[in-house]
Coordinates of C-alpha atoms and ligand atoms in Angstrom, one line a residue:
X986 CA 0.0 0.0 0.0
X987 CA 1.5 3.4 -0.9
X988 CA 1.1 6.6 1.1
X989 CA -1.8 7.9 -1.0
X990 CA -3.8 4.6 -0.5
X991 CA -3.0 4.7 3.2
X992 CA -4.3 8.3 3.6
X993 CA -7.4 7.4 1.6
X994 CA -7.9 4.5 4.1
X995 CA -7.6 7.0 7.0
X996 CA -10.2 9.3 5.4
X997 CA -12.6 6.5 4.7
X998 CA -12.3 5.1 8.2
X999 CA -12.8 8.6 9.7
X1000 CA -15.9 9.1 7.5
X1001 CA -17.3 5.8 8.7
X1002 CA -16.6 6.7 12.4
X1003 CA -18.4 10.0 12.0
X1004 CA -21.4 8.3 10.4
X1005 CA -21.5 5.5 13.1
X1006 CA -21.3 7.9 16.0
X1007 CA -23.8 10.4 14.5
X1008 CA -26.3 7.5 14.5
X1009 CA -25.2 6.4 18.0
X1010 CA -25.5 9.7 19.8
X1011 CA -29.2 9.2 20.8
X1012 CA -28.9 5.6 22.1
X1013 CA -25.4 5.7 23.5
X1014 CA -26.3 7.1 27.0
X1015 CA -28.6 4.3 27.7
X1016 CA -26.3 1.5 26.6
X1017 CA -22.5 1.6 26.0
X1018 CA -22.0 4.9 27.9
X1019 CA -22.8 3.1 31.2
X1020 CA -20.1 0.5 30.4
X1021 CA -17.4 3.0 29.4
X1022 CA -18.1 5.1 32.5
X1023 CA -16.5 2.4 34.7
X1024 CA -12.9 3.5 34.0
X1025 CA -13.5 7.3 34.5
X1026 CA -13.0 8.9 38.0
X1027 CA -15.3 11.8 39.0
X1028 CA -13.6 15.0 37.7
X1029 CA -12.6 17.5 40.4
X1030 CA -12.2 20.8 38.3
X1031 CA -13.3 22.5 35.1
X1032 CA -14.0 19.9 32.4
X1033 CA -14.0 20.3 28.7
X1034 CA -15.6 17.4 26.7
X1035 CA -14.3 16.7 23.2
X1036 CA -15.6 14.4 20.5
X1037 CA -15.1 14.3 16.8
X1038 CA -18.8 13.8 16.1
X1039 CA -21.0 17.0 16.7
X1040 CA -24.1 14.9 17.8
X1041 CA -22.0 13.2 20.5
X1042 CA -20.4 16.5 21.6
X1043 CA -23.9 17.9 21.9
X1044 CA -25.0 15.0 24.1
X1045 CA -21.9 15.6 26.3
X1046 CA -22.8 19.3 26.4
X1047 CA -25.9 18.3 28.4
X1048 CA -23.6 17.1 31.2
X1049 CA -20.7 19.5 31.2
X1050 CA -20.7 23.2 30.5
X1051 CA -18.1 23.0 27.7
X1052 CA -18.3 20.5 24.9
X1053 CA -16.1 21.0 21.8
X1054 CA -16.0 19.2 18.4
X1055 CA -12.4 18.2 17.5
X1056 CA -10.9 15.2 15.9
X1057 CA -7.7 13.6 17.1
X1058 CA -4.9 13.7 16.1
X1059 CA -5.6 17.4 15.9
X1060 CA -7.1 19.3 18.9
X1061 CA -8.1 23.0 18.7
X1062 CA -6.6 23.9 22.1
X1063 CA -3.5 25.9 23.0
X1064 CA -0.4 24.2 24.1
X1065 CA -0.2 23.3 27.8
X1066 CA -3.9 24.1 28.4
X1067 CA -4.8 21.2 30.7
X1068 CA -3.7 19.4 33.9
X1069 CA -5.3 16.1 32.9
X1070 CA -6.4 14.6 29.6
X1071 CA -8.7 11.6 29.5
X1072 CA -9.1 9.6 26.3
X1073 CA -11.7 7.0 27.3
X1074 CA -12.2 4.3 24.7
X1075 CA -11.2 6.7 21.9
X1076 CA -7.7 5.9 20.6
X1077 CA -8.9 2.7 18.7
X1078 CA -11.4 4.9 16.9
X1079 CA -8.7 7.2 15.6
X1080 CA -7.4 6.4 12.1
X1081 CA -3.8 7.4 13.1
X1082 CA -3.7 6.2 16.8
X1083 CA 0.1 6.3 16.9
X1084 CA 0.1 10.1 16.2
X1085 CA -2.6 11.0 18.7
X1086 CA -0.6 10.8 22.0
X1087 CA 1.8 13.5 20.8
X1088 CA -1.2 15.8 20.4
X1089 CA -2.4 15.0 23.9
X1090 CA 1.0 15.7 25.2
X1091 CA 1.0 19.1 23.4
X1092 CA -2.1 20.2 25.2
X1093 CA -0.9 19.1 28.7
X1094 CA 1.0 21.3 31.0
X1095 CA 4.5 20.1 32.1
X1096 CA 3.8 17.5 34.8
X1097 CA 0.3 17.0 33.5
X1098 CA -1.2 13.5 33.2
X1099 CA -2.9 11.6 30.4
X1100 CA -5.3 8.7 31.2
X1101 CA -6.2 6.5 28.2
X1102 CA -8.2 3.3 27.9
X1103 CA -9.0 0.8 25.1
X1104 CA -10.6 -2.6 25.1
X1105 CA -8.2 -5.4 26.0
X1106 CA -7.5 -8.4 23.8
X1107 CA -8.2 -11.2 24.1
X1108 CA -11.7 -10.1 25.1
X1109 CA -13.3 -11.8 28.1
X1110 CA -16.5 -13.7 27.1
X1111 CA -18.9 -11.0 28.3
X1112 CA -17.1 -8.4 26.2
X1113 CA -17.3 -10.6 23.1
X1114 CA -20.9 -11.7 23.6
X1115 CA -22.5 -9.5 21.0
X1116 CA -19.6 -9.9 18.4
X1117 CA -19.9 -13.7 18.7
X1118 CA -23.6 -13.5 18.1
X1119 CA -23.0 -11.5 14.9
X1120 CA -20.4 -14.0 13.8
X1121 CA -22.6 -17.0 14.6
X1122 CA -25.5 -15.5 12.6
X1123 CA -23.2 -14.8 9.6
X1124 CA -23.5 -11.0 10.0
X1125 CA -19.8 -10.3 9.5
X1126 CA -18.1 -7.1 8.4
X1127 CA -19.0 -6.4 4.7
X1128 CA -15.9 -6.0 2.5
X1129 CA -16.9 -2.4 1.7
X1130 CA -16.8 -1.3 5.3
X1131 CA -13.5 0.4 6.1
X1132 CA -11.2 -1.1 8.7
X1133 CA -9.0 1.0 10.9
X1134 CA -6.1 1.7 8.6
X1135 CA -3.5 1.4 11.3
X1136 CA -4.0 -1.9 13.3
X1137 CA -5.1 -0.9 16.8
X1138 CA -3.1 -3.9 18.3
X1139 CA -0.8 -1.4 19.9
X1140 CA -3.6 -0.3 22.3
X1141 CA -5.2 -3.6 23.1
X1142 CA -2.3 -4.9 25.4
X1143 CA -0.5 -3.1 28.1
X1144 CA 3.1 -3.2 26.7
X1145 CA 2.0 -1.9 23.3
X1146 CA 0.0 0.9 24.8
X1147 CA 2.8 1.9 27.2
X1148 CA 5.3 1.9 24.3
X1149 CA 2.9 4.2 22.3
X1150 CA 3.1 6.8 25.2
X1151 CA 6.8 6.4 25.8
X1152 CA 7.5 6.8 22.1
X1153 CA 5.4 10.0 22.1
X1154 CA 7.7 11.6 24.8
X1155 CA 5.8 10.8 28.0
X1156 CA 7.6 9.8 31.2
X1157 CA 6.5 7.6 34.1
X1158 CA 4.4 5.5 31.9
X1159 CA 2.3 3.0 33.7
X1160 CA -0.3 0.5 32.5
X1161 CA -2.6 -2.2 33.8
X1162 CA -5.6 -4.2 32.8
X1163 CA -8.8 -3.3 34.6
X1164 CA -11.4 -6.1 34.9
X1165 CA -15.0 -5.7 35.9
X1166 CA -18.5 -7.2 35.4
X1167 CA -20.8 -4.9 33.6
X1168 CA -24.3 -5.2 35.1
X1169 CA -27.0 -4.8 32.6
X1170 CA -30.2 -6.5 31.4
X1171 CA -30.7 -8.6 28.3
X1172 CA -33.0 -5.9 26.8
X1173 CA -30.7 -3.0 27.6
X1174 CA -27.7 -4.8 26.2
X1175 CA -29.5 -5.7 23.0
X1176 CA -30.8 -2.2 22.8
X1177 CA -27.3 -0.9 21.9
X1178 CA -26.9 -2.6 18.5
X1179 CA -30.7 -2.7 17.9
X1180 CA -30.7 1.1 18.5
X1181 CA -27.9 1.6 16.0
X1182 CA -25.2 2.2 18.5
X1183 CA -21.5 1.9 17.6
X1184 CA -20.0 -0.4 15.0
X1185 CA -22.4 -3.4 15.7
X1186 CA -25.3 -1.0 15.3
X1187 CA -24.1 -0.1 11.9
X1188 CA -23.6 -3.7 11.0
X1189 CA -27.1 -4.6 12.1
X1190 CA -28.7 -1.7 10.2
X1191 CA -27.2 -3.1 7.0
X1192 CA -28.7 -6.5 7.4
X1193 CA -32.0 -8.0 6.4
X1194 CA -34.8 -8.6 9.0
X1195 CA -34.1 -12.3 8.9
X1196 CA -30.4 -11.9 9.7
X1197 CA -31.3 -9.4 12.5
X1198 CA -33.6 -12.0 14.0
X1199 CA -30.8 -14.6 13.7
X1200 CA -28.3 -12.3 15.5
X1201 CA -30.8 -11.7 18.3
X1202 CA -31.3 -15.5 18.7
X1203 CA -27.6 -16.1 18.8
X1204 CA -27.2 -13.3 21.4
X1205 CA -29.8 -14.9 23.6
X1206 CA -28.5 -18.4 23.4
X1207 CA -25.4 -18.0 25.7
X1208 CA -26.8 -15.2 28.0
X1209 CA -27.8 -17.8 30.6
X1210 CA -24.2 -18.2 31.6
X1211 CA -23.9 -14.5 32.6
X1212 CA -27.3 -14.3 34.3
X1213 CA -27.4 -13.9 38.1
X1214 CA -31.1 -13.1 38.3
X1215 CA -33.6 -13.7 35.6
X1216 CA -33.0 -11.0 32.9
X1217 CA -30.0 -9.5 34.6
X1218 CA -26.6 -10.0 33.2
X1219 CA -23.1 -9.6 34.7
X1220 CA -20.8 -9.4 31.6
X1221 CA -17.0 -9.7 32.3
X1222 CA -15.1 -6.9 30.5
X1223 CA -11.4 -5.9 30.4
X1224 CA -9.8 -2.7 29.4
X1225 CA -6.2 -1.5 29.2
X1226 CA -5.6 1.6 31.2
X1227 CA -2.4 3.6 30.8
X1228 CA -1.3 6.8 32.6
X1229 CA 1.9 8.8 32.3
X1230 CA 3.4 12.2 33.1
X1231 CA 4.4 15.0 30.7
Ligands
SAM1849 C1 -16.7 4.3 22.6 S1 -17.1 6.0 22.3 C2 -16.4 6.7 23.8 C3 -17.0 8.0 24.2 C4 -16.7 8.5 25.6 N1 -15.3 8.9 25.6 C5 -17.0 7.6 26.7 O1 -16.2 7.3 27.5 O2 -18.2 7.2 26.8 C6 -15.9 6.5 21.1 C7 -16.0 8.0 20.7 O3 -14.8 8.3 20.0 C8 -15.2 9.3 19.1 N2 -14.2 9.5 18.1 C9 -13.9 8.7 17.0 N3 -12.9 9.2 16.3 C10 -12.4 10.3 17.0 C11 -11.3 11.2 16.8 N4 -10.5 11.1 15.7 N5 -11.1 12.2 17.7 C12 -12.0 12.3 18.7 N6 -13.0 11.5 19.0 C13 -13.2 10.5 18.1 C14 -16.5 8.9 18.5 O4 -17.3 9.9 17.9 C15 -17.2 8.3 19.8 O5 -18.0 9.2 20.4

């Protein structure tokens, strides 16, 4: 692949990301947002929310006074503007993930700290439940759907993610895997893709009603193993969490 093809791939992936998250904004709060919130501490000071998709930034704006549209690896902030930068389950959505930490470093004050997360690989069974249902029902990624142009493998395991930060000039780089059981219900968890949220929502939207029914059936089949109380799920998840110091 030459440079032009690679950049075309980045653009196509970014366009897909914007489309997926524009469609997800409405349903995200009731589904995946509750899962992603597990790794974020309560902020102590002034918070500025950032997202590449205007509809998501608008949703964030309901919760924090400042919500800005900007797409990594370019942020529209002055150098050294922040004490802390959180990138919660974002880097694997960026077409050029290796370039993004340098931009986060630019907007941190000296001594400031980044905190970044991404889903860990291999995924625990609760984390892969929906993806496995799609696969079992034959609803795999169509060939015309862009993949991340740069393999996100560097962020799905601790050493790769730590190296990404160290290579971007950060010091005191630390990393660990955070494991937890996400408590949800069968209906709420299915409501994510059924409501068009995230990549699986996009995948489901593109399928015939028959395939959609098949995915739902395959989703329900193994849910019993995660059920503590009828209808209530405890889904094991794992994320890589890295921190550092500028
Ligand atoms: C899994 S969601 C995480 C959202 C939020 N940080 C949270 O913790 O709930 C991924 C988000 O990354 C955003 N995103 C995708 N590419 C991005 C980019 N290049 N720069 C900034 N945000 C991006 C998407 O619009 C989407 O809202």
